[in-house]
Coordinates of C-alpha atoms in Angstrom, one line a residue:
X1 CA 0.0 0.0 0.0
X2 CA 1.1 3.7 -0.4
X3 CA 0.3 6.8 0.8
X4 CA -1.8 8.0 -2.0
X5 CA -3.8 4.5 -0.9
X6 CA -6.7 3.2 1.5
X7 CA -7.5 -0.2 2.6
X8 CA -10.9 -2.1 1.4
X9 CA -13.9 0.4 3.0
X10 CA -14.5 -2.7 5.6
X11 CA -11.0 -2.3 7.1
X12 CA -10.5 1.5 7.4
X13 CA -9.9 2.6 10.8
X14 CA -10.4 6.8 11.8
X15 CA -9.3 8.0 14.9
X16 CA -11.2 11.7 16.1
X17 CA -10.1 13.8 18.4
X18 CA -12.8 16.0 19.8
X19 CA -16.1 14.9 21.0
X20 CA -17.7 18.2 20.3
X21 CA -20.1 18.6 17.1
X22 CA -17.7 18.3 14.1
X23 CA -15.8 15.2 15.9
X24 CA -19.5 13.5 16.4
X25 CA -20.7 14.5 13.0
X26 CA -17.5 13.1 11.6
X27 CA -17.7 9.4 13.2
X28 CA -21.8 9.2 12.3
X29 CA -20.9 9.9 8.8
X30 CA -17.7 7.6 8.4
X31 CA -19.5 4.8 10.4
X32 CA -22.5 5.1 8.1
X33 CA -19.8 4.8 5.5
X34 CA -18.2 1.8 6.5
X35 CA -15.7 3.0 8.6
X36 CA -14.3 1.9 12.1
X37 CA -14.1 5.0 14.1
X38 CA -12.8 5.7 17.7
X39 CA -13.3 9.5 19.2
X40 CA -11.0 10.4 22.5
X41 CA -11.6 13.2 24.5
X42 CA -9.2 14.8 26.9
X43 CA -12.4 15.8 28.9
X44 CA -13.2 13.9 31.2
X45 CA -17.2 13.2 30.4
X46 CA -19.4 14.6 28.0
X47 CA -19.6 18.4 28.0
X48 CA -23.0 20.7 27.7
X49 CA -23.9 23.9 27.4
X50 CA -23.4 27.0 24.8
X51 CA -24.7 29.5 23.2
X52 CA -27.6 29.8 21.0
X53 CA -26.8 28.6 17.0
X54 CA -28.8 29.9 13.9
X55 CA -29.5 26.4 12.3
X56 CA -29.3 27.0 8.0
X57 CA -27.6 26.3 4.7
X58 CA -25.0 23.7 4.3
X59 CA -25.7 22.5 7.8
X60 CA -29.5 22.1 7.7
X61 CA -28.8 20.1 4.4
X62 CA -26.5 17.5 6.2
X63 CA -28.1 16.8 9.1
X64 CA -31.2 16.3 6.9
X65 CA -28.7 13.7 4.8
X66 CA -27.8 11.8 8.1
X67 CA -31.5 11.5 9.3
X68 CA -30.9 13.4 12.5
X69 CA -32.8 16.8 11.2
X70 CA -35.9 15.5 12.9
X71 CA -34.4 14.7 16.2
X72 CA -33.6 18.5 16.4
X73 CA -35.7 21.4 18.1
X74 CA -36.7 24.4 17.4
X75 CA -36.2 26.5 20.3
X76 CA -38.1 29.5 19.2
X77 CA -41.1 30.3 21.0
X78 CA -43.9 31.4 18.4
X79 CA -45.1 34.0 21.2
X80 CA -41.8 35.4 22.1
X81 CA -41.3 39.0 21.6
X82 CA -37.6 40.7 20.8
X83 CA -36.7 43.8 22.8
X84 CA -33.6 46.1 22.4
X85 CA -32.9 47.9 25.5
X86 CA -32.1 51.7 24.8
X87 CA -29.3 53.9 26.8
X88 CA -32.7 54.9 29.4
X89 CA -32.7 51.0 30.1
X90 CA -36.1 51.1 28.1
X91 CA -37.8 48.6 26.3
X92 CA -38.4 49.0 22.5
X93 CA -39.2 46.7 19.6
X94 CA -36.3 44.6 18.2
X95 CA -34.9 42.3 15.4
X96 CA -36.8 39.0 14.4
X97 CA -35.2 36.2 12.4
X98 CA -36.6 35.5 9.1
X99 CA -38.0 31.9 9.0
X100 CA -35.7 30.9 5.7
X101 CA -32.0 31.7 5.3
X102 CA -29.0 30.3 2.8
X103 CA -31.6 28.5 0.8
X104 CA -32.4 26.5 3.9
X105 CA -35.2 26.3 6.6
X106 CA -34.4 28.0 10.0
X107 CA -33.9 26.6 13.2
X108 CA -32.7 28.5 16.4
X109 CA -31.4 25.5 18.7
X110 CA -28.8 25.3 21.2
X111 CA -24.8 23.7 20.6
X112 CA -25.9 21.6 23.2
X113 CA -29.4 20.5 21.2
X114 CA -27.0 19.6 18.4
X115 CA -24.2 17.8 20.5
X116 CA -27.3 15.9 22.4
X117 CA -28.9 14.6 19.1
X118 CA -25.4 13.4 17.5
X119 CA -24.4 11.8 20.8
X120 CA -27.7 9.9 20.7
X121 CA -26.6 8.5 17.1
X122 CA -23.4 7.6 17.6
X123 CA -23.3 6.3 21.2
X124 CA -23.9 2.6 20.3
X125 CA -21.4 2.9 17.2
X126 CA -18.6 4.3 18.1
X127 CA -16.4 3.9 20.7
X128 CA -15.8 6.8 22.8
X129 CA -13.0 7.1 24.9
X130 CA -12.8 10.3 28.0
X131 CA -9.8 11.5 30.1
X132 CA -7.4 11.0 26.7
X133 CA -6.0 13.2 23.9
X134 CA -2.9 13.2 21.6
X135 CA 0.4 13.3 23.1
X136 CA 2.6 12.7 20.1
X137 CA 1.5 11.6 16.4
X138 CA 3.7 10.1 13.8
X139 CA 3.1 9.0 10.1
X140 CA 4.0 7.2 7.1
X141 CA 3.2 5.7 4.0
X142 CA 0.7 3.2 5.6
X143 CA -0.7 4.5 8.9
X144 CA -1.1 7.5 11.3
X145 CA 0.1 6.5 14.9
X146 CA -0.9 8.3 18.0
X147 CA 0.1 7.7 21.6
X148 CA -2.3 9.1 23.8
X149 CA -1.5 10.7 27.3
X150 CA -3.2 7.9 29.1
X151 CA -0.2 5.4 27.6
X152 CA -1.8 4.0 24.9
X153 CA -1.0 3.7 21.3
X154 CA -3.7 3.9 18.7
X155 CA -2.7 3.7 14.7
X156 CA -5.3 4.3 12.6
X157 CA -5.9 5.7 8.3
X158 CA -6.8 8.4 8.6
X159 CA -6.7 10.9 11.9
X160 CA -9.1 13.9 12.5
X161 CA -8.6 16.8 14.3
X162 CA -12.0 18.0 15.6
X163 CA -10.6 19.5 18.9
X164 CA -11.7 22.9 18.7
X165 CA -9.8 26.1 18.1
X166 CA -7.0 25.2 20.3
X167 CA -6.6 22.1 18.9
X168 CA -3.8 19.9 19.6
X169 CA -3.5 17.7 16.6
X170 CA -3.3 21.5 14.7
X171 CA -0.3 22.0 17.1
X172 CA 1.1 18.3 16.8
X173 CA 0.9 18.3 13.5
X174 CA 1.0 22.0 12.1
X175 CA 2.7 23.7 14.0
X176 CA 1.6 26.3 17.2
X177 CA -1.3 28.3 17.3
X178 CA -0.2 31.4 17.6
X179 CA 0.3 30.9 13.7
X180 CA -3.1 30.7 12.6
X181 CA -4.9 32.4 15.1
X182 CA -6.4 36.0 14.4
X183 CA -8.1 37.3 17.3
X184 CA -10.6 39.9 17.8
X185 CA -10.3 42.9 20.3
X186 CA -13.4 41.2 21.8
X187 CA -13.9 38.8 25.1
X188 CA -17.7 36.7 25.2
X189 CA -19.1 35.4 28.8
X190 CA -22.3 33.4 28.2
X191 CA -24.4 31.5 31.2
X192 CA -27.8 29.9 31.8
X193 CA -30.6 32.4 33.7
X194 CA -31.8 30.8 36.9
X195 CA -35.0 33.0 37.4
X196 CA -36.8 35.8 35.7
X197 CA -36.2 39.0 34.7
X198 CA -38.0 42.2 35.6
X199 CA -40.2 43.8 32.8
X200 CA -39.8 40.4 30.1
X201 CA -42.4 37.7 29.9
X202 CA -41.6 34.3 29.5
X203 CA -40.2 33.4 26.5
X204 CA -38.9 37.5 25.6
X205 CA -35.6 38.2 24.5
X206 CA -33.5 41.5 24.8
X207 CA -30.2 43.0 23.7
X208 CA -28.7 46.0 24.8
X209 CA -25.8 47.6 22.7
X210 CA -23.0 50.3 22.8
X211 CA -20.3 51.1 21.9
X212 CA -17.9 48.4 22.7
X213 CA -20.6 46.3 24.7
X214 CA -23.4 44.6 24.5
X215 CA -25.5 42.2 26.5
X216 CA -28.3 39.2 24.9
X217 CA -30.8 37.5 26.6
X218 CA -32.0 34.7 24.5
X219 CA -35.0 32.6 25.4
X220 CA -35.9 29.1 24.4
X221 CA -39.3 26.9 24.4
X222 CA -38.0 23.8 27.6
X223 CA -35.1 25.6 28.6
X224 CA -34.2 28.4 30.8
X225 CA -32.8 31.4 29.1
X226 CA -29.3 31.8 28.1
X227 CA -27.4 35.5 28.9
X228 CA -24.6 36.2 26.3
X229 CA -22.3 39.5 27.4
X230 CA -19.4 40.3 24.6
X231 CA -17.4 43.5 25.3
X232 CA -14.3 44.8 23.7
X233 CA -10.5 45.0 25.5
X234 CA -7.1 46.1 24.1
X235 CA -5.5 42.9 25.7
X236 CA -8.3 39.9 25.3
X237 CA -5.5 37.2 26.6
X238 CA -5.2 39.2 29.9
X239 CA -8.5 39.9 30.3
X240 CA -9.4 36.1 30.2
X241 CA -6.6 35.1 32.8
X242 CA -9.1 37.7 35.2
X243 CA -11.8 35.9 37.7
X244 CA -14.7 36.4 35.0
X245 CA -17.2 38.0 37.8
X246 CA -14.8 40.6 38.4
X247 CA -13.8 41.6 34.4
X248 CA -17.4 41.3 33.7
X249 CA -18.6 43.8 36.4
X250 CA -16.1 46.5 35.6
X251 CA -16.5 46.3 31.6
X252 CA -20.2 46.5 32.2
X253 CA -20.6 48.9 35.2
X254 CA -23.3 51.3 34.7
X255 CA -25.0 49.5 31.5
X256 CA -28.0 47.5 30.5
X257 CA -30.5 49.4 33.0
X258 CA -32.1 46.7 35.1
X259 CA -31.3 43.7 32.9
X260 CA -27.4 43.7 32.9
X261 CA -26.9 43.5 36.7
X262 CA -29.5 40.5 36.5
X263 CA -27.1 39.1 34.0
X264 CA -24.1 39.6 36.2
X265 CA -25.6 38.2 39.4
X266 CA -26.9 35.1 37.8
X267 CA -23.2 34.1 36.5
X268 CA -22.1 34.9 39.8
X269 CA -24.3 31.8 41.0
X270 CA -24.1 30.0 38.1
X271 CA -21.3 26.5 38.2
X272 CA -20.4 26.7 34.6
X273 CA -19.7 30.2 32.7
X274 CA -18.1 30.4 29.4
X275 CA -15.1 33.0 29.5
X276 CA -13.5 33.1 26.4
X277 CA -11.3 35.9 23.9
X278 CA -12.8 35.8 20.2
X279 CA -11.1 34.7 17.5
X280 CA -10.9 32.6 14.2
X281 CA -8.9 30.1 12.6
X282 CA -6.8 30.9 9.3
X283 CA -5.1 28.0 7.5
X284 CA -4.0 27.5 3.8
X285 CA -4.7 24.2 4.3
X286 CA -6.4 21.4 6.1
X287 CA -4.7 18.4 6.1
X288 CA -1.3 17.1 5.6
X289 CA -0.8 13.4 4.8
X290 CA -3.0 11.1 7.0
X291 CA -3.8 14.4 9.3
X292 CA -7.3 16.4 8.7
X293 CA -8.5 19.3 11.0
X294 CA -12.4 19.8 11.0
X295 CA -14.5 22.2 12.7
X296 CA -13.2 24.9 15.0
X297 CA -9.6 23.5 14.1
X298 CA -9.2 24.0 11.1
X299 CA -11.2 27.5 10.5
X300 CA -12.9 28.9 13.0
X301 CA -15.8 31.3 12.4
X302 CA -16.3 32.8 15.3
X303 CA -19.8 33.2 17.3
X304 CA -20.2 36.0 14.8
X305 CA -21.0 34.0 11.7
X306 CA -23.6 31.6 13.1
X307 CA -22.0 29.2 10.8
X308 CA -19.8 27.5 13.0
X309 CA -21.9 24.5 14.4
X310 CA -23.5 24.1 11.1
X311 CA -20.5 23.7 9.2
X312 CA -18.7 21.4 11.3
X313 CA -21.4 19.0 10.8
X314 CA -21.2 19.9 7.1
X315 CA -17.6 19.1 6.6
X316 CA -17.7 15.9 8.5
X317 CA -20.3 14.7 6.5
X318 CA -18.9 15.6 3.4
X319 CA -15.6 14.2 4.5
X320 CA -17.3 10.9 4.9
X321 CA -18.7 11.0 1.2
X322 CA -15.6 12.2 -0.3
X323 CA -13.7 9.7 1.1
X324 CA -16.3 7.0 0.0
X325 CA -16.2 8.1 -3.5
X326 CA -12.2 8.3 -3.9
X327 CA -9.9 5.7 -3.8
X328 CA -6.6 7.0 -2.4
X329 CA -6.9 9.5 0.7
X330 CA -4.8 13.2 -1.6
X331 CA -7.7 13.0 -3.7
X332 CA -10.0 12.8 -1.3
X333 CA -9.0 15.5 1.2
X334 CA -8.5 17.8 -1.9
X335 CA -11.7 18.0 -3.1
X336 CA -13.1 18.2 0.0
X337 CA -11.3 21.2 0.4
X338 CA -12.1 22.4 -2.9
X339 CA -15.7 21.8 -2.2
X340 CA -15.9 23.3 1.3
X341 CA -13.0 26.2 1.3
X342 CA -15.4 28.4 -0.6
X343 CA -18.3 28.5 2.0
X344 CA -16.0 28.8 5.2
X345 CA -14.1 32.1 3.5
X346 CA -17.5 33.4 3.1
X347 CA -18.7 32.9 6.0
X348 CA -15.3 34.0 8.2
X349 CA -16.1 37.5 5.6
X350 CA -19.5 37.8 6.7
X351 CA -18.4 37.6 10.5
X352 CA -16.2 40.8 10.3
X353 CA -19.5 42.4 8.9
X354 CA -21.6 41.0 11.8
X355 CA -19.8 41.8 14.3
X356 CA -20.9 45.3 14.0
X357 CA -24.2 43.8 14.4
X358 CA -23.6 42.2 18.1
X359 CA -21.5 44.8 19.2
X360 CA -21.6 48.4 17.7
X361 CA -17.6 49.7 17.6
X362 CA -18.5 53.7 18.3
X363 CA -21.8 55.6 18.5
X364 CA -22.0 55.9 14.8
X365 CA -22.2 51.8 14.4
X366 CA -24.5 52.1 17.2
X367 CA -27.0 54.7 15.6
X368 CA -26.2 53.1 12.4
X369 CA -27.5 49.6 13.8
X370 CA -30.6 51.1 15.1
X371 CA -31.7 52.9 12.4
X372 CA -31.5 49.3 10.8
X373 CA -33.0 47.9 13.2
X374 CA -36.2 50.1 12.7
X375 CA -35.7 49.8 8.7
X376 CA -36.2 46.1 9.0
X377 CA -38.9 46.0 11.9
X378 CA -41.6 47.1 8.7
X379 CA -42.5 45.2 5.7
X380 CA -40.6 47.0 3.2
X381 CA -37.5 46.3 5.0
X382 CA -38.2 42.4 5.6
X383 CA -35.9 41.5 2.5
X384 CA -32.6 43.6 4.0
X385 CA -33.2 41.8 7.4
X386 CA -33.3 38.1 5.5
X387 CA -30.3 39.6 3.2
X388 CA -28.2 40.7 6.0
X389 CA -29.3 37.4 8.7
X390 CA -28.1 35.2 5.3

């Protein structure tokens, strides 16, 4: 065998790293394809929780090709309102999501709705193995070999790095992160509500904006809300080393009327809080001999797109077809890339533009966004709001 070669579909063995949504959308796809996959994941049990994901295009299509579209909810409640909150701490009429986006359906879900449904349909499959990651990899013309930090040795095809956006294999493999990494001036904190807050109904959401801030409160149909702060810093690294209650409190002193300290205190009480600098992934390439990234890995979106969930399960489930139709593994990989490269540029381009959307950068993006905001609440400005949520 060489290294433009795979084995008979019956014998090909995949090792994923990352038990997140691209690593589980990978080893439902190659499973269905014939594969023998195995997932490890340094965590030490299956994570939850995340913010909320606008469920279209490429994404919506795949799932729907793996039969799992079904399985997953649509969180919108049909008599929740939007609210922005103005500089008064006042309630006004805000944004709605159009209903069909990227030639696709819509679905507002949860990561965690998505995570939950692949877990379902690839627990009994796939071997799944917790407390474990990469410690060194090594390849040649037959095989990718991996010891693991737990001691053992696992050689396998074909290995995909599906470990987020500070991946390991990327750094095993690629090279360090600091290579491909391109942050943004920005830090998110995102936590579930435990309790109500003062002038919304159940099933309202808010968001209020300034320059350099801004604070969501998304609400769900069977799950409690989720509150979503994003605020900009000179030094995001620092400000992420910094006990989260206390950077949170000083970049948001002052703001968001009533609804921001709410925020605030409910993180304080809450176990698990996302704390996080924003940034994406830029790579001129995916894979490199028997090594693929996937997902967050290989080319981050950021929260900004609304892609990112989507097209993770997108490129695992192309991978898995690609791979099926192609007889040696550089011909494969290639024209996956070919295929999928286009949609992740545009969609990394289209998060610099929103960006301005979650977070305003001076009082002219902010006026700017509310005059928008206002154009698209009536009928003649429905089509700008579907062009600019697409």
């Amino acid at each position: 065998m060489t290294s433009s070669s795979l084995p008979p579909q019956s014998a090909r063995r995949a090792l994923i790293v990352g038990s997140g949504i691209s690593g589980l959308a990978a080893a439902l796809s190659l499973h269905r394809a014939g594969w023998q996959p195995l997932i490890v994941e340094r965590a030490p049990e299956r994570r939850t929780g995340g913010y909320f994901v606008r469920f279209n295009g490429p994404g919506y299509t795949a799932a729907e090709r793996l039969g799992i579209l079904d399985s997953l909810p649509d969180r919108r409640d049909p008599d929740g309102r939007m609210f922005e909150v103005d500089s008064r701490g006042r309630l006004t009429p805000g944004l709605t999501f159009p209903e069909r986006v990227n030639g696709t359906p819509m679905r507002m879900l949860l990561r965690s709705d998505l995570e939950r449904v692949l877990y379902e349909a690839v627990k009994d499959l796939v071997e799944i193995r917790y407390g474990t990651g990469p410690a060194t990899i090594t390849q040649d013309r037959d095989k990718v070999t991996v010891t693991l930090t737990d001691g053992s040795v696992e050689s396998a095809d074909l290995l995909i790095g599906a470990d987020g956006i500070h991946s390991t294999v990327r750094s095993l493999v690629f090279g360090p992160e600091d290579l491909y990494r391109k942050d943004f001036d920005h830090v998110v904190a995102a936590c579930l509500m435990d309790g109500p807050l003062s002038g919304l109904q159940e099933g309202d959401s808010a968001v209020a904006t300034a320059p350099g801030r801004s604070a969501w409160i998304n609400s769900y149909r069977d799950h409690p809300p989720v509150a979503f702060l994003l605020y900009r810093t000179d030094w995001p690294a620092a400000e992420i080393r910094k006990k989260p209650s206390a950077a949170l409190r000083e970049a948001f002193a002052g703001f968001g009327g009533d609804l921001v300290p709410a925020m605030l205190e409910a993180m304080d009480r809450s176990e698990s809080v996302l704390f996080d600098q924003v940034s994406q992934i830029h790579m001129s390439r995916w894979s490199q001999g028997r090594v693929v990234l996937l997902g967050d890995s290989a080319w981050c979106m950021t929260l900004h797109s609304g892609q990112g969930s989507g097209m993770g399960i997108a490129g695992g489930e192309l991978l898995a077809r690609l791979l099926t139709e192609h007889g040696d593994l550089p011909t494969a990989l290639g024209s996956w890339e070919q295929q999928l490269r286009p949609h992740v540029t545009r969609h990394q381009k289209e998060a610099l533009r929103m960006r301005h959307f979650f977070m305003p950068a001076n009082s002219f993006g902010r006026v700017a966004r509310s005059t928008l905001i206002r154009a698209i609440s009536t009928p003649a400005g429905a089509r700008l709001g579907k062009a600019l949520m697409g």
